[in-house]
CSV table of C-alpha atoms and ligand atoms in Angstrom, one decimal:
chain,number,residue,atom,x,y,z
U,1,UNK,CA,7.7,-17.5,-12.8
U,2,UNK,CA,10.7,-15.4,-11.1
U,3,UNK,CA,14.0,-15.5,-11.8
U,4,UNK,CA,16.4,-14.8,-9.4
U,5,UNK,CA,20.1,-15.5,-11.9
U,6,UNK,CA,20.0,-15.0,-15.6
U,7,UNK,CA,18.7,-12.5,-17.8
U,8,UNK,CA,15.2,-12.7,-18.4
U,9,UNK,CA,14.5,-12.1,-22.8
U,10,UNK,CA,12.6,-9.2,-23.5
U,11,UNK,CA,9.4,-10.9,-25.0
U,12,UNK,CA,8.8,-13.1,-21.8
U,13,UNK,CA,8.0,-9.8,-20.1
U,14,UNK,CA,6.3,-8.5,-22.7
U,15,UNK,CA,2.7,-6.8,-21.8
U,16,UNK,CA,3.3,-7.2,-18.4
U,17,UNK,CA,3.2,-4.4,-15.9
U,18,UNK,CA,6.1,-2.8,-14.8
U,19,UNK,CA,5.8,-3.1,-11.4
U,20,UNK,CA,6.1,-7.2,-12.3
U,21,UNK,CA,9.1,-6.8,-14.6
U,22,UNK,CA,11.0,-5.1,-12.1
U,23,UNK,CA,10.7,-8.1,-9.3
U,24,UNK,CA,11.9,-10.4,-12.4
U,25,UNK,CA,8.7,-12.3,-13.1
U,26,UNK,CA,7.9,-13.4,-16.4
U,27,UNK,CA,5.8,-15.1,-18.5
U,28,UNK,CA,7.3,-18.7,-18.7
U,29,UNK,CA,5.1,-19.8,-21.7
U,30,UNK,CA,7.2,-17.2,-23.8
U,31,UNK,CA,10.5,-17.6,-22.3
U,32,UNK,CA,13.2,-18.9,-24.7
U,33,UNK,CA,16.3,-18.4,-22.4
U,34,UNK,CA,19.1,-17.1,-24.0
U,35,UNK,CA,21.9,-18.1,-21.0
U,36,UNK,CA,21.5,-20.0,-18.1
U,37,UNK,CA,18.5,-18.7,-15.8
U,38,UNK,CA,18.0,-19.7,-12.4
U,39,UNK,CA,13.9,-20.3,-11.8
U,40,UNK,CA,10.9,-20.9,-9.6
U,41,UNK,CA,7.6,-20.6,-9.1
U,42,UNK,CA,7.1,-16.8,-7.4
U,43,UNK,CA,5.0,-18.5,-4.1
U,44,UNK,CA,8.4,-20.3,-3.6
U,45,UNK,CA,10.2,-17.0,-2.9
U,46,UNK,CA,8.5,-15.9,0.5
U,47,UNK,CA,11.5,-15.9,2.8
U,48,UNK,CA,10.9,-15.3,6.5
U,49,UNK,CA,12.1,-12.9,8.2
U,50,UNK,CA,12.4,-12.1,12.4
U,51,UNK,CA,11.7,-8.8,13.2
U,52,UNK,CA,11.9,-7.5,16.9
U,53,UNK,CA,8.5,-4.9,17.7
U,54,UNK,CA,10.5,-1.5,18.2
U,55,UNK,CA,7.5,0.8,18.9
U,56,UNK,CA,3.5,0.9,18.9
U,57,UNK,CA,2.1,4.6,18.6
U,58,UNK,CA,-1.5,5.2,18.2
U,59,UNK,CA,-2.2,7.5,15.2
U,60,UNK,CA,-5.8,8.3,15.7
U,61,UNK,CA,-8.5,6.5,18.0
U,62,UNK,CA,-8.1,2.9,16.4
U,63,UNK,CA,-4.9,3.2,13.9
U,64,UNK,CA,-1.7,1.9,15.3
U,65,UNK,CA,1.2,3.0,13.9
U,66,UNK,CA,3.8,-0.4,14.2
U,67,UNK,CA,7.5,-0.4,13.6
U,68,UNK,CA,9.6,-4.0,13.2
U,69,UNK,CA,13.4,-4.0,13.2
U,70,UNK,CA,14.2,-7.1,11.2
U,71,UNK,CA,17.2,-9.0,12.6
U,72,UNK,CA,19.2,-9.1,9.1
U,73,UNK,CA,18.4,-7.6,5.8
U,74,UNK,CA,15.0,-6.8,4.9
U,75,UNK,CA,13.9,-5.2,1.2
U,76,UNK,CA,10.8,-4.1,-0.3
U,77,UNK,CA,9.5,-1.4,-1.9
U,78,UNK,CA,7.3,0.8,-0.4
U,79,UNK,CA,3.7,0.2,-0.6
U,80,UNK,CA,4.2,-3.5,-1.3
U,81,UNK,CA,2.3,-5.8,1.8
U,82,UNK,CA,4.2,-8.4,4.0
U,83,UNK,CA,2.3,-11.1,6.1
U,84,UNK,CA,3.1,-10.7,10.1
U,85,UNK,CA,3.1,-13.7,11.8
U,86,UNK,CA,3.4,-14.0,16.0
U,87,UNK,CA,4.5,-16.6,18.2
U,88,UNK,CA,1.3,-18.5,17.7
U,89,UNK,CA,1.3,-18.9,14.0
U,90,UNK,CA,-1.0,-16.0,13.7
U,91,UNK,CA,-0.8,-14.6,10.2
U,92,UNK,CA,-2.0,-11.0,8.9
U,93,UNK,CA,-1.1,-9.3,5.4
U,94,UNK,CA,-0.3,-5.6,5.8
U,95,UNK,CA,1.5,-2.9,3.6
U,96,UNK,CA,4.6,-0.9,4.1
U,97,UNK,CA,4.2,2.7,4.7
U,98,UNK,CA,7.9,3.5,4.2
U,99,UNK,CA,11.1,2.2,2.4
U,100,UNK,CA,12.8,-0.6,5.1
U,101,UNK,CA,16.1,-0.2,3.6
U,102,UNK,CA,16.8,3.4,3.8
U,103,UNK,CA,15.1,3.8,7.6
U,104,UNK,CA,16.1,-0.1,8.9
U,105,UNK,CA,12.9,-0.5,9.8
U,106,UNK,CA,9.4,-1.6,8.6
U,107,UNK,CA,6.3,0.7,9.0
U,108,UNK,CA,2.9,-0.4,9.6
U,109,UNK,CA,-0.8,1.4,9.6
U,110,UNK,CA,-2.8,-1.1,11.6
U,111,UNK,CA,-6.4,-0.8,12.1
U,112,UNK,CA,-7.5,-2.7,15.2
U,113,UNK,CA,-10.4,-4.2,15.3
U,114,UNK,CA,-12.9,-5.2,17.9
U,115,UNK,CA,-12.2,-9.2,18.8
U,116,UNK,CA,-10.1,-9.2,16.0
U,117,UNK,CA,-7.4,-11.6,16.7
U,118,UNK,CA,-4.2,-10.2,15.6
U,119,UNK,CA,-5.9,-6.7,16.7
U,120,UNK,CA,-6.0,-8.0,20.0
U,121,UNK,CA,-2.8,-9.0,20.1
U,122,UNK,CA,-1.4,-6.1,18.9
U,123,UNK,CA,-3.5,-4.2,21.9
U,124,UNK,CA,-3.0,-6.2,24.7
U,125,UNK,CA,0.5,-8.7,24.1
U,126,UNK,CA,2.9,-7.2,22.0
U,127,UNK,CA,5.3,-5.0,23.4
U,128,UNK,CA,8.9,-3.3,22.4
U,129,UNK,CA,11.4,-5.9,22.4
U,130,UNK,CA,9.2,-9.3,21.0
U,131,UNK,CA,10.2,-11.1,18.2
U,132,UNK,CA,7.5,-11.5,15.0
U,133,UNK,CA,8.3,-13.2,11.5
U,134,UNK,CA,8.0,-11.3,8.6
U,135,UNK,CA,6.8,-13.3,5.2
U,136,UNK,CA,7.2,-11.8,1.9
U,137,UNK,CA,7.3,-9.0,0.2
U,138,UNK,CA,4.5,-9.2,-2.2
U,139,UNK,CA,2.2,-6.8,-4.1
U,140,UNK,CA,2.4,-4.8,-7.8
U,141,UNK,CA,1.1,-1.1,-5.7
U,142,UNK,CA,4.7,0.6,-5.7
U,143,UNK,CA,6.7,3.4,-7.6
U,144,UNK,CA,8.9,2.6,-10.5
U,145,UNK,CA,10.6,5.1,-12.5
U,146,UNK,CA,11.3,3.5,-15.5
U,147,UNK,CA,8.8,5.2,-17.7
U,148,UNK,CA,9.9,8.6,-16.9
U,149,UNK,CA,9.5,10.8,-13.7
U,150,UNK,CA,6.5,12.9,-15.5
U,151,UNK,CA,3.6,11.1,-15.7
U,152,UNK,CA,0.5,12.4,-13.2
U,153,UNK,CA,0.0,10.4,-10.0
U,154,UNK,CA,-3.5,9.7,-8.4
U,155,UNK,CA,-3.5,7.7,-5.0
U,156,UNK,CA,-6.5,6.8,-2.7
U,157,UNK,CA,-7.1,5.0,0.3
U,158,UNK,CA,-10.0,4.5,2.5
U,159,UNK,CA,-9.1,4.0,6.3
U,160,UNK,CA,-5.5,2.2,6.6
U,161,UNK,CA,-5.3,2.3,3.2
U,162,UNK,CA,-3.0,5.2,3.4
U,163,UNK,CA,-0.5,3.1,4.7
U,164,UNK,CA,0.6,1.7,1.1
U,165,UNK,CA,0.3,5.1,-0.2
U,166,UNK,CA,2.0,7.3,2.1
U,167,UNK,CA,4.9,5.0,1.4
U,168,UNK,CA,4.4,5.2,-2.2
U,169,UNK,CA,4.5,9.2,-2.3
U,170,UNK,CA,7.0,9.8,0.0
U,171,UNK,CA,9.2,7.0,-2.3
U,172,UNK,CA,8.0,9.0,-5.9
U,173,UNK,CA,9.2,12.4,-3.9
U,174,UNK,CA,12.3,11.0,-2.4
U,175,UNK,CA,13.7,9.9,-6.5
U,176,UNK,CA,12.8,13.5,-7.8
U,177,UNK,CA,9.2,12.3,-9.2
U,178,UNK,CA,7.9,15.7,-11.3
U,179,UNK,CA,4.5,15.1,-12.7
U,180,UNK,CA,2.0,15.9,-10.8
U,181,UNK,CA,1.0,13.7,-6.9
U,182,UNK,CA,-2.7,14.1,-6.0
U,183,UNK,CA,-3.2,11.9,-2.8
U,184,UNK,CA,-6.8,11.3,-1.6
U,185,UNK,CA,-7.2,9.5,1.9
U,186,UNK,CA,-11.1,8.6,2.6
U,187,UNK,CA,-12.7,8.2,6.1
U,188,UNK,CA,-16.2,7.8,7.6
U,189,UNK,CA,-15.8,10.3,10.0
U,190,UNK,CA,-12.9,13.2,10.6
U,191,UNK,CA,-11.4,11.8,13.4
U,192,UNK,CA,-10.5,8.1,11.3
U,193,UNK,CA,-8.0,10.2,9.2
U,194,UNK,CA,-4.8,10.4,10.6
U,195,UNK,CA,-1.8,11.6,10.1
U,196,UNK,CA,-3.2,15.2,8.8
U,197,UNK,CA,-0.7,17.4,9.7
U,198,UNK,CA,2.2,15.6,8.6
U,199,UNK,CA,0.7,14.9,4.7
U,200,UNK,CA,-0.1,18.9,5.2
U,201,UNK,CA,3.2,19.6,5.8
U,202,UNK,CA,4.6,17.4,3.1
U,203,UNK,CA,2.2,19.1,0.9
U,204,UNK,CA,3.3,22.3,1.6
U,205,UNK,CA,7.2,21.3,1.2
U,206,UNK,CA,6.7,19.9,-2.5
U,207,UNK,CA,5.2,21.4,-5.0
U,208,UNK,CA,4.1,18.5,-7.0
U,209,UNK,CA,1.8,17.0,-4.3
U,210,UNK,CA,-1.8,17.6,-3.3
U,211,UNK,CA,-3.1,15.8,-0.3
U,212,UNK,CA,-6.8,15.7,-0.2
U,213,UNK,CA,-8.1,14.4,3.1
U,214,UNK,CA,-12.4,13.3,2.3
U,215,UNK,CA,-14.8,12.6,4.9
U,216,UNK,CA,-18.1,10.9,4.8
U,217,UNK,CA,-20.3,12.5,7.2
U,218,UNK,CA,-19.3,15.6,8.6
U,219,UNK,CA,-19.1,15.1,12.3
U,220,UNK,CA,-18.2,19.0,13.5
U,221,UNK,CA,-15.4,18.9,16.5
U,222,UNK,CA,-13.7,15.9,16.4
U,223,UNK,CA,-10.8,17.8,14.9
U,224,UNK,CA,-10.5,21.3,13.5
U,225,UNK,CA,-11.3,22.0,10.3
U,226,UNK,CA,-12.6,22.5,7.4
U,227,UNK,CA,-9.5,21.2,5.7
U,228,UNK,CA,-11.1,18.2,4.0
U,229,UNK,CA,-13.5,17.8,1.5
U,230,UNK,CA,-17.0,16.5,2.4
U,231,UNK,CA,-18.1,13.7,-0.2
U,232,UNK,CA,-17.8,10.1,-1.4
U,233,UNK,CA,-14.1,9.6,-1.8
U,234,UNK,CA,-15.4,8.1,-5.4
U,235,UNK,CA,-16.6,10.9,-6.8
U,236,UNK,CA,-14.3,13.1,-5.2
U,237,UNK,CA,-11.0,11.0,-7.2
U,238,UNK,CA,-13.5,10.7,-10.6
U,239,UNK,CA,-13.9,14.1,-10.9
U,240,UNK,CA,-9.8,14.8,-10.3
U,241,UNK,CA,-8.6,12.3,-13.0
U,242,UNK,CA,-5.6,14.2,-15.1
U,243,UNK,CA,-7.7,15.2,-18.6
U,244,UNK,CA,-4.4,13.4,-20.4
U,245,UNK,CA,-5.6,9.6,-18.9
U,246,UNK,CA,-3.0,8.1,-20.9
U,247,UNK,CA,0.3,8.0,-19.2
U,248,UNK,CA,-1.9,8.6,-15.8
U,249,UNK,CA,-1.1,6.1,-13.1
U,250,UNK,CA,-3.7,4.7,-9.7
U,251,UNK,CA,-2.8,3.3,-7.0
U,252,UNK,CA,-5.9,2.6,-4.6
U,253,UNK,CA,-5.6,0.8,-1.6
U,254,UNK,CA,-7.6,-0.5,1.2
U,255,UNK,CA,-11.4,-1.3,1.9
U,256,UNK,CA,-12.7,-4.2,-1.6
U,257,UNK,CA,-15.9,-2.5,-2.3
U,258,UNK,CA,-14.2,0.8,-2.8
U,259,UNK,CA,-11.2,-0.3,-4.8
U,260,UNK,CA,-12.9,-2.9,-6.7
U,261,UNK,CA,-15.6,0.0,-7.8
U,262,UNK,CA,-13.3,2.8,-8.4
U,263,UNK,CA,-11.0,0.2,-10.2
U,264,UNK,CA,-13.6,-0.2,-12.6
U,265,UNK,CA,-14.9,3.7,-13.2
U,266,UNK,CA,-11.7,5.1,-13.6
U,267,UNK,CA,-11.3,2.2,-16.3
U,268,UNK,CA,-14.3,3.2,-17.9
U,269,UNK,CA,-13.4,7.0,-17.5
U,270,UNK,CA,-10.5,5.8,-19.8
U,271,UNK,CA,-7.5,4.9,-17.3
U,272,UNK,CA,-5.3,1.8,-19.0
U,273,UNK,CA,-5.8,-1.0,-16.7
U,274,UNK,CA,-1.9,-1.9,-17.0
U,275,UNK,CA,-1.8,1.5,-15.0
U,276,UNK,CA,-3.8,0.9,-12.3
U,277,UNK,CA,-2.2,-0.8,-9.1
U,278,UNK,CA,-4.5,-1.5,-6.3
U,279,UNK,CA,-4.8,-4.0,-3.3
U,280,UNK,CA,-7.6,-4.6,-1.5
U,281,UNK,CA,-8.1,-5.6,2.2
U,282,UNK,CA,-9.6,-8.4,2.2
U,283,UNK,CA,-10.4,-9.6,5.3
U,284,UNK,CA,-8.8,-13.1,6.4
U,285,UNK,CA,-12.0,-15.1,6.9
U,286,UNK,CA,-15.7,-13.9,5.5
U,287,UNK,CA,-17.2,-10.6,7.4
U,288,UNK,CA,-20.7,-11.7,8.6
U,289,UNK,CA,-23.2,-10.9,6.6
U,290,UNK,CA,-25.4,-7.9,7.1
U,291,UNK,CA,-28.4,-8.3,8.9
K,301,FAD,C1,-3.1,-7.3,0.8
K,301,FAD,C2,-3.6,-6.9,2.1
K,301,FAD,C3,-3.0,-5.8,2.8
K,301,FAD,C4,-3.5,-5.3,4.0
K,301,FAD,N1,-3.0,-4.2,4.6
K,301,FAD,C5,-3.5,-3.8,5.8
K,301,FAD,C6,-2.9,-2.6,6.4
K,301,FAD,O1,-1.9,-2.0,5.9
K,301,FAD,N2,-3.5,-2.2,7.6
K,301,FAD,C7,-4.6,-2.8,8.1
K,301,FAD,O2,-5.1,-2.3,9.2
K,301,FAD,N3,-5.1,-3.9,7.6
K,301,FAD,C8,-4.6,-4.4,6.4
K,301,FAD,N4,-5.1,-5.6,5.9
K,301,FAD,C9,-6.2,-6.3,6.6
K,301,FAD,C10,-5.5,-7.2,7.6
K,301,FAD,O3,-4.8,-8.3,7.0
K,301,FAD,C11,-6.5,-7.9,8.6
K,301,FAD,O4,-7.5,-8.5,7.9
K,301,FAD,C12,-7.0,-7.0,9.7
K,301,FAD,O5,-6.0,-6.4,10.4
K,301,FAD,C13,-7.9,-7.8,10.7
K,301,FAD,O6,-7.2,-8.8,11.3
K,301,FAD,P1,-7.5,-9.3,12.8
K,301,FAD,O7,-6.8,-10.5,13.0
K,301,FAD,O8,-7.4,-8.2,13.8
K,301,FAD,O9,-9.1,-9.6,12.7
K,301,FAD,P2,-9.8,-11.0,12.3
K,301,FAD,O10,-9.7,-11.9,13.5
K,301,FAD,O11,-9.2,-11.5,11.1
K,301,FAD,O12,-11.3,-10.6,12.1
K,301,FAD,C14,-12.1,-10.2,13.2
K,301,FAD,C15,-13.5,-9.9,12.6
K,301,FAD,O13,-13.4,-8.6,11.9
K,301,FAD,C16,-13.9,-8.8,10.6
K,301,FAD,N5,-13.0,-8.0,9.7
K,301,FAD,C17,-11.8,-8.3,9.2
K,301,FAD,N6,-11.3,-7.3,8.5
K,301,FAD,C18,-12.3,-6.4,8.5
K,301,FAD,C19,-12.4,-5.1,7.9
K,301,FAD,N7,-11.5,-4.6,7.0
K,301,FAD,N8,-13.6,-4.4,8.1
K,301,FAD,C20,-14.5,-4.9,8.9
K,301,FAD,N9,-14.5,-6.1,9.5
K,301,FAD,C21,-13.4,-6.8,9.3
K,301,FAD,C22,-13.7,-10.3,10.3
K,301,FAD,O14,-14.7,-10.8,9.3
K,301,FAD,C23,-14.0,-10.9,11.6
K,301,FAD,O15,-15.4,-11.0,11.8
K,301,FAD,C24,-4.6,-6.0,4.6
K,301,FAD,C25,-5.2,-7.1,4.0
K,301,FAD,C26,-4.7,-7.5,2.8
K,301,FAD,C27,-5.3,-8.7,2.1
């Protein structure tokens, strides 16, 4: 449950992850309230928000970068997802790239699809100045300093899986994170990566960070390399897990089949499961089947 009054006792929130204790949730089958606690069930909380399109910029060939002004206060913490509904009911989860309190704005990494209906939309109907809803925010994949500002980092996304963890870093290097940040972003082919030169240059600016852009098949002169790794993106992040996997955290983000199966190899390559944060993009109805 989630409590939004009241102090929530210690052993309701015991063994669960951080991430969860910080949004107040707690396990109600262990909760002997000491004071008075307001409660409810956590799918009661979504709130909606209206949000007014501010800009569309495309990042790469099919990644649009989307920025929302909500009309009154929005909070969430980067790398958490929201669902954007349009004037037709139309509803789509996707994650914040940045932190909406400190820029007034919410940042989206949208990959549009062929047919895809809130793809087309995007493409062809919205424009600067509509009005959207915002539901949520909801998600576990997001930076929390309360065990310390040491402990190593590894992120990575395939495709717009960046989005969550671009927001994620920038938020770990914004409160002072030391440990060591490696950030792998995985594409098909060199130009689905995007925004290269900016994670570069962030690289460049703060020591703790390593970006690590991996492509799939090596498709020469689509941009100007080398500065990526040719591989799977799997065994590229397997064979860059910290040799101290203890107080190691993951955050993966984006396509199922690759976070569900790096999810469970870096578990068996002996990451803590209570330290691994991911969120997968599941599609909203069921991708045909191959042929
Ligand atoms: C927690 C969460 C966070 C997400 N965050 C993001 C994000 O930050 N950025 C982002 O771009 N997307 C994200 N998604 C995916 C997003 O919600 C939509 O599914 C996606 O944008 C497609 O919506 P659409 O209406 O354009 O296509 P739809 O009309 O829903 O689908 C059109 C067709 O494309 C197929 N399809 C749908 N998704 C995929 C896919 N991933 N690969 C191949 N085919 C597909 C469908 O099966 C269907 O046949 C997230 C999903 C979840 C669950």
């Amino acid at each position: 449950m989630h409590a939004s009054q009241g102090e929530v006792p210690e052993a309701a929130q015991k063994g669960l992850k951080t991430t969860l204790r910080k949004q107040n949730l707690f396990l109600s089958c262990q909760c002997l309230p000491e004071h008075d606690m307001t409660v409810s069930l956590p799918d009661a909380q979504g709130l909606d928000t209206r949000a007014v399109i501010a800009s569309r910029e495309m990042l790469n060939h099919n990644v649009m970068r989307l920025l929302l002004r909500p009309e009154s206060g929005f909070a969430c913490e980067p790398g958490q997802f929201i669902s954007l509904i349009n004037g037709d009911g139309l509803a789509r989860s996707y994650s914040v790239a940045n932190n909406p309190v400190r820029d007034g704005v919410i940042e989206l990494h949208i990959r549009l699809l062929k047919g895809g209906m809130m793809s087309d939309f995007l493409r062809e109907e919205a424009a600067p100045g509509e009005t959207v809803t915002v539901r949520g925010p909801a998600g576990n994949c997001f930076y929390v300093s309360d065990d310390g500002r040491d402990y190593p980092i590894v992120l990575a996304g395939t495709g717009t899986g960046l989005a969550p963890l671009y927001g994620i870093v920038k938020q770990a290097l914004a409160m002072g994170h030391n440990g060591a940040i490696q950030l792998f972003h995985g594409a098909l082919h060199s130009n689905d990566l995007y925004l290269v030169e900016e994670l570069l240059a962030l690289a460049a600016g703060h020591a703790p960070l390593r970006y690590t852009p991996c492509v799939l098949h090596d498709a020469p002169g689509s941009l100007p390399g080398p500065f990526y790794v040719q591989g799977n993106i799997e065994d590229v992040v397997l064979s860059a897990l910290p040799s101290d996997k203890a107080p190691a955290r993951l955050f993966l983000c984006g396509a199922p089949e690759f976070v569900n199966a790096l999810k469970r190899k870096a578990f068996l390559a002996g990451l803590a499961s209570r330290h691994i944060f991911a969120d997968a993009f599941l599609p909203s109805k069921p991708m045909p089947a191959a042929a």
